[in-house]
mmCIF file with all atom_site columns, C-alpha atoms in Angstrom:
data_model
loop_
_atom_site.group_PDB
_atom_site.id
_atom_site.type_symbol
_atom_site.label_atom_id
_atom_site.label_alt_id
_atom_site.label_comp_id
_atom_site.label_asym_id
_atom_site.label_entity_id
_atom_site.label_seq_id
_atom_site.pdbx_PDB_ins_code
_atom_site.Cartn_x
_atom_site.Cartn_y
_atom_site.Cartn_z
_atom_site.occupancy
_atom_site.B_iso_or_equiv
_atom_site.pdbx_formal_charge
_atom_site.auth_seq_id
_atom_site.auth_comp_id
_atom_site.auth_asym_id
_atom_site.auth_atom_id
_atom_site.pdbx_PDB_model_num
ATOM 1   C CA . LYS A 1 1   ? 78.288 -154.500 -174.755 1.00 90.00 ? 12  LYS A CA 1
ATOM 2   C CA . GLN A 1 2   ? 80.214 -157.663 -173.094 1.00 95.00 ? 13  GLN A CA 1
ATOM 3   C CA . GLU A 1 3   ? 81.369 -160.050 -176.110 1.00 96.00 ? 14  GLU A CA 1
ATOM 4   C CA . VAL A 1 4   ? 83.081 -163.396 -175.312 1.00 97.00 ? 15  VAL A CA 1
ATOM 5   C CA . THR A 1 5   ? 85.175 -165.223 -178.258 1.00 97.00 ? 16  THR A CA 1
ATOM 6   C CA . GLN A 1 6   ? 86.637 -168.338 -177.774 1.00 97.00 ? 17  GLN A CA 1
ATOM 7   C CA . ILE A 1 7   ? 89.446 -170.063 -179.985 1.00 93.00 ? 18  ILE A CA 1
ATOM 8   C CA . PRO A 1 8   ? 89.631 -172.632 -181.604 1.00 93.00 ? 19  PRO A CA 1
ATOM 9   C CA . ALA A 1 9   ? 86.185 -173.563 -182.091 1.00 95.00 ? 20  ALA A CA 1
ATOM 10  C CA . ALA A 1 10  ? 87.188 -177.070 -182.218 1.00 96.00 ? 21  ALA A CA 1
ATOM 11  C CA . LEU A 1 11  ? 90.414 -178.941 -181.554 1.00 95.00 ? 22  LEU A CA 1
ATOM 12  C CA . SER A 1 12  ? 91.236 -182.573 -182.199 1.00 97.00 ? 23  SER A CA 1
ATOM 13  C CA . VAL A 1 13  ? 94.393 -184.055 -180.326 1.00 96.00 ? 24  VAL A CA 1
ATOM 14  C CA . PRO A 1 14  ? 95.619 -187.901 -179.491 1.00 97.00 ? 25  PRO A CA 1
ATOM 15  C CA . GLU A 1 15  ? 95.612 -188.775 -175.937 1.00 97.00 ? 26  GLU A CA 1
ATOM 16  C CA . GLY A 1 16  ? 98.652 -187.533 -173.872 1.00 97.00 ? 27  GLY A CA 1
ATOM 17  C CA . GLU A 1 17  ? 98.809 -184.216 -175.411 1.00 97.00 ? 28  GLU A CA 1
ATOM 18  C CA . ASN A 1 18  ? 98.945 -180.987 -173.401 1.00 97.00 ? 29  ASN A CA 1
ATOM 19  C CA . LEU A 1 19  ? 96.646 -178.133 -174.777 1.00 95.00 ? 30  LEU A CA 1
ATOM 20  C CA . VAL A 1 20  ? 95.176 -174.498 -174.391 1.00 96.00 ? 31  VAL A CA 1
ATOM 21  C CA . LEU A 1 21  ? 91.908 -173.033 -174.994 1.00 97.00 ? 32  LEU A CA 1
ATOM 22  C CA . ASN A 1 22  ? 91.558 -169.599 -175.249 1.00 97.00 ? 33  ASN A CA 1
ATOM 23  C CA . CYS A 1 23  ? 89.080 -167.153 -174.261 1.00 98.00 ? 34  CYS A CA 1
ATOM 24  C CA . SER A 1 24  ? 88.811 -163.036 -174.738 1.00 98.00 ? 35  SER A CA 1
ATOM 25  C CA . PHE A 1 25  ? 86.176 -160.508 -173.633 1.00 98.00 ? 36  PHE A CA 1
ATOM 26  C CA . THR A 1 26  ? 85.670 -157.081 -174.817 1.00 97.00 ? 37  THR A CA 1
ATOM 27  C CA . ASP A 1 27  ? 85.332 -155.025 -171.387 1.00 95.00 ? 38  ASP A CA 1
ATOM 28  C CA . SER A 1 28  ? 87.443 -155.659 -168.526 1.00 94.00 ? 39  SER A CA 1
ATOM 29  C CA . ALA A 1 29  ? 84.984 -154.664 -165.813 1.00 93.00 ? 40  ALA A CA 1
ATOM 30  C CA . ILE A 1 30  ? 84.075 -158.209 -164.610 1.00 93.00 ? 41  ILE A CA 1
ATOM 31  C CA . TYR A 1 31  ? 83.869 -159.634 -161.171 1.00 92.00 ? 42  TYR A CA 1
ATOM 32  C CA . ASN A 1 32  ? 84.961 -163.179 -162.127 1.00 93.00 ? 43  ASN A CA 1
ATOM 33  C CA . LEU A 1 33  ? 85.335 -165.641 -164.957 1.00 95.00 ? 44  LEU A CA 1
ATOM 34  C CA . GLN A 1 34  ? 84.210 -169.198 -164.969 1.00 96.00 ? 45  GLN A CA 1
ATOM 35  C CA . TRP A 1 35  ? 85.115 -172.159 -167.100 1.00 97.00 ? 46  TRP A CA 1
ATOM 36  C CA . PHE A 1 36  ? 82.661 -174.849 -167.754 1.00 97.00 ? 47  PHE A CA 1
ATOM 37  C CA . ARG A 1 37  ? 82.299 -178.030 -169.504 1.00 97.00 ? 48  ARG A CA 1
ATOM 38  C CA . GLN A 1 38  ? 79.356 -179.386 -171.434 1.00 97.00 ? 49  GLN A CA 1
ATOM 39  C CA . ASP A 1 39  ? 78.676 -183.142 -172.501 1.00 95.00 ? 50  ASP A CA 1
ATOM 40  C CA . PRO A 1 40  ? 76.412 -183.343 -175.391 1.00 91.00 ? 51  PRO A CA 1
ATOM 41  C CA . GLY A 1 41  ? 72.850 -182.413 -174.869 1.00 87.00 ? 52  GLY A CA 1
ATOM 42  C CA . LYS A 1 42  ? 73.782 -182.011 -170.818 1.00 91.00 ? 53  LYS A CA 1
ATOM 43  C CA . GLY A 1 43  ? 74.083 -179.113 -168.564 1.00 93.00 ? 54  GLY A CA 1
ATOM 44  C CA . LEU A 1 44  ? 76.867 -177.362 -167.382 1.00 95.00 ? 55  LEU A CA 1
ATOM 45  C CA . THR A 1 45  ? 79.903 -178.440 -165.140 1.00 95.00 ? 56  THR A CA 1
ATOM 46  C CA . SER A 1 46  ? 81.444 -175.844 -163.435 1.00 94.00 ? 57  SER A CA 1
ATOM 47  C CA . LEU A 1 47  ? 85.608 -176.290 -163.600 1.00 96.00 ? 58  LEU A CA 1
ATOM 48  C CA . LEU A 1 48  ? 87.305 -173.387 -162.523 1.00 96.00 ? 59  LEU A CA 1
ATOM 49  C CA . LEU A 1 49  ? 86.489 -169.776 -161.052 1.00 94.00 ? 60  LEU A CA 1
ATOM 50  C CA . ILE A 1 50  ? 88.700 -167.396 -161.319 1.00 95.00 ? 61  ILE A CA 1
ATOM 51  C CA . GLN A 1 51  ? 88.109 -164.008 -159.391 1.00 92.00 ? 62  GLN A CA 1
ATOM 52  C CA . SER A 1 52  ? 88.813 -160.863 -161.019 1.00 93.00 ? 63  SER A CA 1
ATOM 53  C CA . SER A 1 53  ? 91.681 -160.224 -158.465 1.00 93.00 ? 64  SER A CA 1
ATOM 54  C CA . GLN A 1 54  ? 93.259 -163.733 -159.343 1.00 94.00 ? 65  GLN A CA 1
ATOM 55  C CA . ARG A 1 55  ? 95.773 -164.496 -161.978 1.00 95.00 ? 66  ARG A CA 1
ATOM 56  C CA . GLU A 1 56  ? 94.994 -168.749 -161.799 1.00 95.00 ? 67  GLU A CA 1
ATOM 57  C CA . GLN A 1 57  ? 93.489 -171.490 -160.454 1.00 96.00 ? 68  GLN A CA 1
ATOM 58  C CA . THR A 1 58  ? 94.294 -175.014 -160.382 1.00 97.00 ? 69  THR A CA 1
ATOM 59  C CA . SER A 1 59  ? 92.274 -178.191 -159.968 1.00 96.00 ? 70  SER A CA 1
ATOM 60  C CA . GLY A 1 60  ? 94.196 -181.342 -160.829 1.00 97.00 ? 71  GLY A CA 1
ATOM 61  C CA . ARG A 1 61  ? 95.251 -181.197 -164.482 1.00 97.00 ? 72  ARG A CA 1
ATOM 62  C CA . LEU A 1 62  ? 93.213 -178.190 -165.088 1.00 98.00 ? 73  LEU A CA 1
ATOM 63  C CA . ASN A 1 63  ? 95.112 -174.523 -165.011 1.00 98.00 ? 74  ASN A CA 1
ATOM 64  C CA . ALA A 1 64  ? 92.845 -171.383 -165.897 1.00 97.00 ? 75  ALA A CA 1
ATOM 65  C CA . SER A 1 65  ? 94.600 -167.852 -165.907 1.00 97.00 ? 76  SER A CA 1
ATOM 66  C CA . LEU A 1 66  ? 93.086 -164.725 -166.325 1.00 97.00 ? 77  LEU A CA 1
ATOM 67  C CA . ASP A 1 67  ? 94.927 -161.298 -167.449 1.00 96.00 ? 78  ASP A CA 1
ATOM 68  C CA . LYS A 1 68  ? 91.638 -158.833 -166.987 1.00 94.00 ? 79  LYS A CA 1
ATOM 69  C CA . SER A 1 69  ? 93.556 -156.064 -168.223 1.00 92.00 ? 80  SER A CA 1
ATOM 70  C CA . SER A 1 70  ? 94.164 -157.731 -171.572 1.00 95.00 ? 81  SER A CA 1
ATOM 71  C CA . GLY A 1 71  ? 90.999 -159.333 -171.587 1.00 96.00 ? 82  GLY A CA 1
ATOM 72  C CA . ARG A 1 72  ? 92.169 -162.881 -171.911 1.00 97.00 ? 83  ARG A CA 1
ATOM 73  C CA . SER A 1 73  ? 91.715 -166.274 -170.032 1.00 98.00 ? 84  SER A CA 1
ATOM 74  C CA . THR A 1 74  ? 93.082 -169.458 -170.937 1.00 98.00 ? 85  THR A CA 1
ATOM 75  C CA . LEU A 1 75  ? 92.443 -172.943 -169.801 1.00 97.00 ? 86  LEU A CA 1
ATOM 76  C CA . TYR A 1 76  ? 95.518 -175.512 -169.938 1.00 97.00 ? 87  TYR A CA 1
ATOM 77  C CA . ILE A 1 77  ? 94.915 -178.895 -169.678 1.00 97.00 ? 88  ILE A CA 1
ATOM 78  C CA . ALA A 1 78  ? 97.727 -181.187 -169.114 1.00 98.00 ? 89  ALA A CA 1
ATOM 79  C CA . ALA A 1 79  ? 98.230 -185.080 -170.211 1.00 97.00 ? 90  ALA A CA 1
ATOM 80  C CA . SER A 1 80  ? 94.530 -184.813 -172.034 1.00 97.00 ? 91  SER A CA 1
ATOM 81  C CA . GLN A 1 81  ? 92.453 -188.069 -171.606 1.00 97.00 ? 92  GLN A CA 1
ATOM 82  C CA . PRO A 1 82  ? 89.719 -189.394 -174.001 1.00 97.00 ? 93  PRO A CA 1
ATOM 83  C CA . GLY A 1 83  ? 87.216 -188.845 -171.002 1.00 97.00 ? 94  GLY A CA 1
ATOM 84  C CA . ASP A 1 84  ? 88.290 -184.705 -171.291 1.00 97.00 ? 95  ASP A CA 1
ATOM 85  C CA . SER A 1 85  ? 86.404 -184.732 -174.790 1.00 98.00 ? 96  SER A CA 1
ATOM 86  C CA . ALA A 1 86  ? 83.289 -182.185 -174.859 1.00 98.00 ? 97  ALA A CA 1
ATOM 87  C CA . THR A 1 87  ? 82.652 -178.801 -175.062 1.00 98.00 ? 98  THR A CA 1
ATOM 88  C CA . TYR A 1 88  ? 84.368 -175.970 -173.041 1.00 98.00 ? 99  TYR A CA 1
ATOM 89  C CA . LEU A 1 89  ? 82.696 -172.658 -172.186 1.00 98.00 ? 100 LEU A CA 1
ATOM 90  C CA . CYS A 1 90  ? 84.241 -169.924 -170.622 1.00 98.00 ? 101 CYS A CA 1
ATOM 91  C CA . ALA A 1 91  ? 81.648 -167.164 -169.095 1.00 97.00 ? 102 ALA A CA 1
ATOM 92  C CA . VAL A 1 92  ? 82.424 -163.715 -167.691 1.00 96.00 ? 103 VAL A CA 1
ATOM 93  C CA . ASN A 1 93  ? 80.272 -162.302 -164.855 1.00 93.00 ? 104 ASN A CA 1
ATOM 94  C CA . THR A 1 94  ? 78.948 -158.921 -165.112 1.00 90.00 ? 105 THR A CA 1
ATOM 95  C CA . GLY A 1 95  ? 77.684 -158.640 -161.841 1.00 83.00 ? 106 GLY A CA 1
ATOM 96  C CA . PHE A 1 96  ? 75.543 -161.110 -159.569 1.00 81.00 ? 107 PHE A CA 1
ATOM 97  C CA . GLN A 1 97  ? 76.567 -163.854 -161.587 1.00 84.00 ? 108 GLN A CA 1
ATOM 98  C CA . LYS A 1 98  ? 74.771 -162.210 -165.226 1.00 90.00 ? 109 LYS A CA 1
ATOM 99  C CA . LEU A 1 99  ? 77.087 -164.615 -167.191 1.00 94.00 ? 110 LEU A CA 1
ATOM 100 C CA . VAL A 1 100 ? 78.251 -163.822 -170.880 1.00 97.00 ? 111 VAL A CA 1
ATOM 101 C CA . PHE A 1 101 ? 79.135 -166.976 -172.453 1.00 98.00 ? 112 PHE A CA 1
ATOM 102 C CA . GLY A 1 102 ? 81.381 -167.606 -175.437 1.00 97.00 ? 113 GLY A CA 1
ATOM 103 C CA . THR A 1 103 ? 80.156 -170.212 -178.285 1.00 95.00 ? 114 THR A CA 1
ATOM 104 C CA . GLY A 1 104 ? 82.837 -172.673 -176.772 1.00 97.00 ? 115 GLY A CA 1
ATOM 105 C CA . THR A 1 105 ? 85.448 -174.987 -177.862 1.00 97.00 ? 116 THR A CA 1
ATOM 106 C CA . ARG A 1 106 ? 84.741 -178.599 -178.711 1.00 97.00 ? 117 ARG A CA 1
ATOM 107 C CA . LEU A 1 107 ? 87.342 -180.919 -177.962 1.00 98.00 ? 118 LEU A CA 1
ATOM 108 C CA . LEU A 1 108 ? 87.913 -184.491 -179.187 1.00 97.00 ? 119 LEU A CA 1
ATOM 109 C CA . VAL A 1 109 ? 90.672 -186.579 -177.507 1.00 97.00 ? 120 VAL A CA 1
ATOM 110 C CA . SER A 1 110 ? 91.551 -189.736 -179.548 1.00 97.00 ? 121 SER A CA 1
ATOM 111 C CA . PRO A 1 111 ? 92.929 -192.683 -177.883 1.00 95.00 ? 122 PRO A CA 1
ATOM 112 C CA . ASP B 2 1   ? 72.817 -182.245 -151.774 1.00 68.00 ? 24  ASP B CA 1
ATOM 113 C CA . ALA B 2 2   ? 70.789 -182.602 -154.817 1.00 76.00 ? 25  ALA B CA 1
ATOM 114 C CA . GLY B 2 3   ? 72.365 -179.584 -156.948 1.00 93.00 ? 26  GLY B CA 1
ATOM 115 C CA . VAL B 2 4   ? 70.396 -177.921 -159.214 1.00 96.00 ? 27  VAL B CA 1
ATOM 116 C CA . THR B 2 5   ? 67.604 -179.589 -160.398 1.00 97.00 ? 28  THR B CA 1
ATOM 117 C CA . GLN B 2 6   ? 65.412 -179.081 -163.597 1.00 97.00 ? 29  GLN B CA 1
ATOM 118 C CA . SER B 2 7   ? 61.901 -180.226 -164.855 1.00 97.00 ? 30  SER B CA 1
ATOM 119 C CA . PRO B 2 8   ? 60.958 -181.717 -167.026 1.00 97.00 ? 31  PRO B CA 1
ATOM 120 C CA . THR B 2 9   ? 64.223 -182.862 -168.957 1.00 96.00 ? 32  THR B CA 1
ATOM 121 C CA . HIS B 2 10  ? 62.901 -182.997 -172.529 1.00 97.00 ? 33  HIS B CA 1
ATOM 122 C CA . LEU B 2 11  ? 59.386 -181.847 -173.808 1.00 96.00 ? 34  LEU B CA 1
ATOM 123 C CA . ILE B 2 12  ? 57.842 -181.251 -177.626 1.00 98.00 ? 35  ILE B CA 1
ATOM 124 C CA . LYS B 2 13  ? 55.105 -178.069 -177.892 1.00 98.00 ? 36  LYS B CA 1
ATOM 125 C CA . THR B 2 14  ? 53.323 -176.785 -181.090 1.00 98.00 ? 37  THR B CA 1
ATOM 126 C CA . ARG B 2 15  ? 53.913 -173.503 -182.384 1.00 98.00 ? 38  ARG B CA 1
ATOM 127 C CA . GLY B 2 16  ? 51.674 -171.038 -180.470 1.00 98.00 ? 39  GLY B CA 1
ATOM 128 C CA . GLN B 2 17  ? 51.319 -173.040 -177.510 1.00 98.00 ? 40  GLN B CA 1
ATOM 129 C CA . GLN B 2 18  ? 52.648 -171.978 -173.740 1.00 98.00 ? 41  GLN B CA 1
ATOM 130 C CA . VAL B 2 19  ? 55.147 -174.007 -171.981 1.00 98.00 ? 42  VAL B CA 1
ATOM 131 C CA . THR B 2 20  ? 56.437 -173.819 -168.347 1.00 98.00 ? 43  THR B CA 1
ATOM 132 C CA . LEU B 2 21  ? 59.842 -174.795 -166.907 1.00 98.00 ? 44  LEU B CA 1
ATOM 133 C CA . ARG B 2 22  ? 60.735 -175.650 -163.220 1.00 98.00 ? 45  ARG B CA 1
ATOM 134 C CA . CYS B 2 23  ? 64.126 -175.092 -161.349 1.00 98.00 ? 46  CYS B CA 1
ATOM 135 C CA . SER B 2 24  ? 64.729 -175.644 -157.713 1.00 97.00 ? 47  SER B CA 1
ATOM 136 C CA . PRO B 2 25  ? 68.103 -174.088 -156.411 1.00 96.00 ? 48  PRO B CA 1
ATOM 137 C CA . LYS B 2 26  ? 70.907 -175.880 -154.818 1.00 94.00 ? 49  LYS B CA 1
ATOM 138 C CA . SER B 2 27  ? 70.360 -175.698 -151.287 1.00 92.00 ? 50  SER B CA 1
ATOM 139 C CA . GLY B 2 28  ? 71.491 -172.720 -149.412 1.00 89.00 ? 51  GLY B CA 1
ATOM 140 C CA . HIS B 2 29  ? 70.871 -170.589 -152.695 1.00 92.00 ? 52  HIS B CA 1
ATOM 141 C CA . ASP B 2 30  ? 68.511 -167.798 -153.376 1.00 92.00 ? 53  ASP B CA 1
ATOM 142 C CA . THR B 2 31  ? 69.135 -166.534 -156.479 1.00 93.00 ? 54  THR B CA 1
ATOM 143 C CA . VAL B 2 32  ? 67.826 -168.161 -159.693 1.00 95.00 ? 55  VAL B CA 1
ATOM 144 C CA . SER B 2 33  ? 68.944 -167.297 -163.560 1.00 95.00 ? 56  SER B CA 1
ATOM 145 C CA . TRP B 2 34  ? 67.861 -168.639 -166.682 1.00 98.00 ? 57  TRP B CA 1
ATOM 146 C CA . TYR B 2 35  ? 69.863 -169.302 -170.020 1.00 98.00 ? 58  TYR B CA 1
ATOM 147 C CA . GLN B 2 36  ? 68.581 -170.258 -173.212 1.00 98.00 ? 59  GLN B CA 1
ATOM 148 C CA . GLN B 2 37  ? 71.134 -172.221 -175.539 1.00 97.00 ? 60  GLN B CA 1
ATOM 149 C CA . ALA B 2 38  ? 70.462 -172.709 -179.068 1.00 96.00 ? 61  ALA B CA 1
ATOM 150 C CA . LEU B 2 39  ? 72.523 -175.514 -180.757 1.00 93.00 ? 62  LEU B CA 1
ATOM 151 C CA . GLY B 2 40  ? 76.056 -174.750 -181.677 1.00 91.00 ? 63  GLY B CA 1
ATOM 152 C CA . GLN B 2 41  ? 75.749 -171.488 -179.378 1.00 94.00 ? 64  GLN B CA 1
ATOM 153 C CA . GLY B 2 42  ? 76.604 -170.504 -175.748 1.00 96.00 ? 65  GLY B CA 1
ATOM 154 C CA . PRO B 2 43  ? 73.843 -169.793 -173.353 1.00 97.00 ? 66  PRO B CA 1
ATOM 155 C CA . GLN B 2 44  ? 72.190 -166.638 -173.627 1.00 98.00 ? 67  GLN B CA 1
ATOM 156 C CA . PHE B 2 45  ? 71.073 -165.072 -170.238 1.00 97.00 ? 68  PHE B CA 1
ATOM 157 C CA . ILE B 2 46  ? 66.955 -164.616 -170.028 1.00 98.00 ? 69  ILE B CA 1
ATOM 158 C CA . PHE B 2 47  ? 66.553 -163.049 -166.515 1.00 96.00 ? 70  PHE B CA 1
ATOM 159 C CA . GLN B 2 48  ? 67.472 -163.357 -162.785 1.00 94.00 ? 71  GLN B CA 1
ATOM 160 C CA . TYR B 2 49  ? 65.019 -164.022 -159.986 1.00 94.00 ? 72  TYR B CA 1
ATOM 161 C CA . TYR B 2 50  ? 66.031 -162.658 -156.332 1.00 91.00 ? 73  TYR B CA 1
ATOM 162 C CA . GLU B 2 51  ? 63.727 -162.304 -153.573 1.00 90.00 ? 74  GLU B CA 1
ATOM 163 C CA . GLU B 2 52  ? 60.563 -163.400 -155.532 1.00 92.00 ? 75  GLU B CA 1
ATOM 164 C CA . GLU B 2 53  ? 61.417 -160.423 -158.131 1.00 93.00 ? 76  GLU B CA 1
ATOM 165 C CA . GLU B 2 54  ? 63.032 -160.078 -161.441 1.00 92.00 ? 77  GLU B CA 1
ATOM 166 C CA . ARG B 2 55  ? 66.052 -158.314 -160.795 1.00 91.00 ? 78  ARG B CA 1
ATOM 167 C CA . GLN B 2 56  ? 68.068 -158.671 -164.060 1.00 91.00 ? 79  GLN B CA 1
ATOM 168 C CA . ARG B 2 57  ? 66.897 -159.095 -167.748 1.00 95.00 ? 80  ARG B CA 1
ATOM 169 C CA . GLY B 2 58  ? 68.557 -159.959 -170.983 1.00 94.00 ? 81  GLY B CA 1
ATOM 170 C CA . ASN B 2 59  ? 67.281 -159.489 -174.266 1.00 95.00 ? 82  ASN B CA 1
ATOM 171 C CA . PHE B 2 60  ? 64.554 -161.403 -174.414 1.00 97.00 ? 83  PHE B CA 1
ATOM 172 C CA . PRO B 2 61  ? 60.923 -160.685 -175.563 1.00 97.00 ? 84  PRO B CA 1
ATOM 173 C CA . ASP B 2 62  ? 58.009 -160.247 -172.816 1.00 96.00 ? 85  ASP B CA 1
ATOM 174 C CA . ARG B 2 63  ? 56.791 -163.646 -174.213 1.00 97.00 ? 86  ARG B CA 1
ATOM 175 C CA . PHE B 2 64  ? 59.383 -165.009 -171.837 1.00 98.00 ? 87  PHE B CA 1
ATOM 176 C CA . SER B 2 65  ? 58.270 -164.392 -167.980 1.00 97.00 ? 88  SER B CA 1
ATOM 177 C CA . GLY B 2 66  ? 58.963 -165.846 -164.974 1.00 97.00 ? 89  GLY B CA 1
ATOM 178 C CA . HIS B 2 67  ? 58.573 -166.266 -161.119 1.00 96.00 ? 90  HIS B CA 1
ATOM 179 C CA . GLN B 2 68  ? 60.217 -167.114 -158.073 1.00 96.00 ? 91  GLN B CA 1
ATOM 180 C CA . PHE B 2 69  ? 58.147 -169.021 -154.881 1.00 96.00 ? 92  PHE B CA 1
ATOM 181 C CA . PRO B 2 70  ? 59.110 -168.066 -151.311 1.00 96.00 ? 93  PRO B CA 1
ATOM 182 C CA . ASN B 2 71  ? 61.083 -171.631 -151.022 1.00 94.00 ? 94  ASN B CA 1
ATOM 183 C CA . TYR B 2 72  ? 63.337 -169.846 -154.127 1.00 95.00 ? 95  TYR B CA 1
ATOM 184 C CA . SER B 2 73  ? 62.209 -172.532 -156.742 1.00 97.00 ? 96  SER B CA 1
ATOM 185 C CA . SER B 2 74  ? 61.444 -170.841 -159.908 1.00 97.00 ? 97  SER B CA 1
ATOM 186 C CA . GLU B 2 75  ? 59.521 -170.996 -163.168 1.00 98.00 ? 98  GLU B CA 1
ATOM 187 C CA . LEU B 2 76  ? 60.281 -170.025 -166.574 1.00 98.00 ? 99  LEU B CA 1
ATOM 188 C CA . ASN B 2 77  ? 57.139 -169.373 -168.558 1.00 98.00 ? 100 ASN B CA 1
ATOM 189 C CA . VAL B 2 78  ? 57.316 -169.132 -172.557 1.00 98.00 ? 101 VAL B CA 1
ATOM 190 C CA . ASN B 2 79  ? 54.053 -167.769 -174.315 1.00 97.00 ? 102 ASN B CA 1
ATOM 191 C CA . ALA B 2 80  ? 52.871 -167.903 -177.928 1.00 98.00 ? 103 ALA B CA 1
ATOM 192 C CA . LEU B 2 81  ? 56.019 -170.386 -178.750 1.00 98.00 ? 104 LEU B CA 1
ATOM 193 C CA . LEU B 2 82  ? 58.066 -170.079 -181.995 1.00 98.00 ? 105 LEU B CA 1
ATOM 194 C CA . LEU B 2 83  ? 60.115 -172.491 -183.680 1.00 97.00 ? 106 LEU B CA 1
ATOM 195 C CA . GLY B 2 84  ? 63.192 -170.351 -182.964 1.00 97.00 ? 107 GLY B CA 1
ATOM 196 C CA . ASP B 2 85  ? 62.247 -171.157 -179.112 1.00 98.00 ? 108 ASP B CA 1
ATOM 197 C CA . SER B 2 86  ? 63.553 -174.669 -179.494 1.00 98.00 ? 109 SER B CA 1
ATOM 198 C CA . ALA B 2 87  ? 66.570 -174.665 -177.172 1.00 97.00 ? 110 ALA B CA 1
ATOM 199 C CA . LEU B 2 88  ? 68.168 -176.103 -174.336 1.00 97.00 ? 111 LEU B CA 1
ATOM 200 C CA . TYR B 2 89  ? 66.847 -173.796 -171.330 1.00 98.00 ? 112 TYR B CA 1
ATOM 201 C CA . LEU B 2 90  ? 69.348 -173.957 -168.450 1.00 98.00 ? 113 LEU B CA 1
ATOM 202 C CA . CYS B 2 91  ? 68.647 -172.854 -164.987 1.00 97.00 ? 114 CYS B CA 1
ATOM 203 C CA . ALA B 2 92  ? 71.622 -171.507 -162.690 1.00 95.00 ? 115 ALA B CA 1
ATOM 204 C CA . SER B 2 93  ? 71.350 -170.882 -159.112 1.00 94.00 ? 116 SER B CA 1
ATOM 205 C CA . SER B 2 94  ? 73.805 -169.017 -156.777 1.00 91.00 ? 117 SER B CA 1
ATOM 206 C CA . PRO B 2 95  ? 74.030 -167.841 -153.073 1.00 87.00 ? 118 PRO B CA 1
ATOM 207 C CA . THR B 2 96  ? 73.096 -164.250 -151.779 1.00 74.00 ? 119 THR B CA 1
ATOM 208 C CA . GLY B 2 97  ? 75.361 -161.500 -151.053 1.00 67.00 ? 120 GLY B CA 1
ATOM 209 C CA . ALA B 2 98  ? 78.312 -160.502 -153.177 1.00 72.00 ? 121 ALA B CA 1
ATOM 210 C CA . PRO B 2 99  ? 77.799 -159.958 -157.031 1.00 74.00 ? 122 PRO B CA 1
ATOM 211 C CA . ASN B 2 100 ? 80.771 -162.162 -157.687 1.00 79.00 ? 123 ASN B CA 1
ATOM 212 C CA . THR B 2 101 ? 79.904 -165.657 -156.211 1.00 83.00 ? 124 THR B CA 1
ATOM 213 C CA . GLU B 2 102 ? 79.956 -168.902 -158.202 1.00 86.00 ? 125 GLU B CA 1
ATOM 214 C CA . ALA B 2 103 ? 76.750 -170.356 -160.302 1.00 90.00 ? 126 ALA B CA 1
ATOM 215 C CA . PHE B 2 104 ? 75.682 -173.448 -160.452 1.00 93.00 ? 127 PHE B CA 1
ATOM 216 C CA . PHE B 2 105 ? 73.904 -175.249 -163.056 1.00 95.00 ? 128 PHE B CA 1
ATOM 217 C CA . GLY B 2 106 ? 71.299 -177.678 -163.664 1.00 95.00 ? 129 GLY B CA 1
ATOM 218 C CA . GLN B 2 107 ? 71.160 -180.498 -166.317 1.00 95.00 ? 130 GLN B CA 1
ATOM 219 C CA . GLY B 2 108 ? 68.589 -178.134 -168.434 1.00 96.00 ? 131 GLY B CA 1
ATOM 220 C CA . THR B 2 109 ? 65.201 -178.786 -170.210 1.00 97.00 ? 132 THR B CA 1
ATOM 221 C CA . ARG B 2 110 ? 65.272 -179.705 -173.937 1.00 97.00 ? 133 ARG B CA 1
ATOM 222 C CA . LEU B 2 111 ? 62.348 -177.761 -175.526 1.00 98.00 ? 134 LEU B CA 1
ATOM 223 C CA . THR B 2 112 ? 61.565 -178.701 -179.183 1.00 98.00 ? 135 THR B CA 1
ATOM 224 C CA . VAL B 2 113 ? 58.841 -176.535 -180.755 1.00 98.00 ? 136 VAL B CA 1
ATOM 225 C CA . VAL B 2 114 ? 57.084 -178.127 -183.827 1.00 97.00 ? 137 VAL B CA 1
#
């Protein structure tokens, strides 16, 4: 059974810091991995999608890496801003978009 | 493009009642998946509809059922509501074909069972 773990559960940083969020999964048989952002009480916004054959993806200040063999992904956020405050979720696609999610990292960026 | 839309945004039901939630997929998408997200947890996969049939199902009881219409929109029905069914229900859509396409989510329906 696929299990996804995210560390840390919560993170509080001052504005401007670079930070790394971690995601690990137990079964390397995945099609892709997605990182999502969720604001309180809201739906999920897709940030980055990494296919199983890829090593990393970048979008603006965000960079995500994937090491499928070791079951790990990281989300790097450069020069954090208060507007980045949200919960970040990673999810692995086990086939035809059946996603298994971690419990998320709650990020607070202080001005 | 309106993206994935869900209705209603919020609703309150009494224990034992039945509820229907609705989802319209993103334009060009024909696969709809439903997730349940309890407070402080990650979303849990309920089931997925493709070509008007349930293609995959997660570990949820038969009280949870669904339907997909010819226009690809979908409904999630929950019977005999329990207090533990209180959660944010999320709908995701994706295009047909390969098993590795991207999933797009709606804003969710917040269900409170009292």
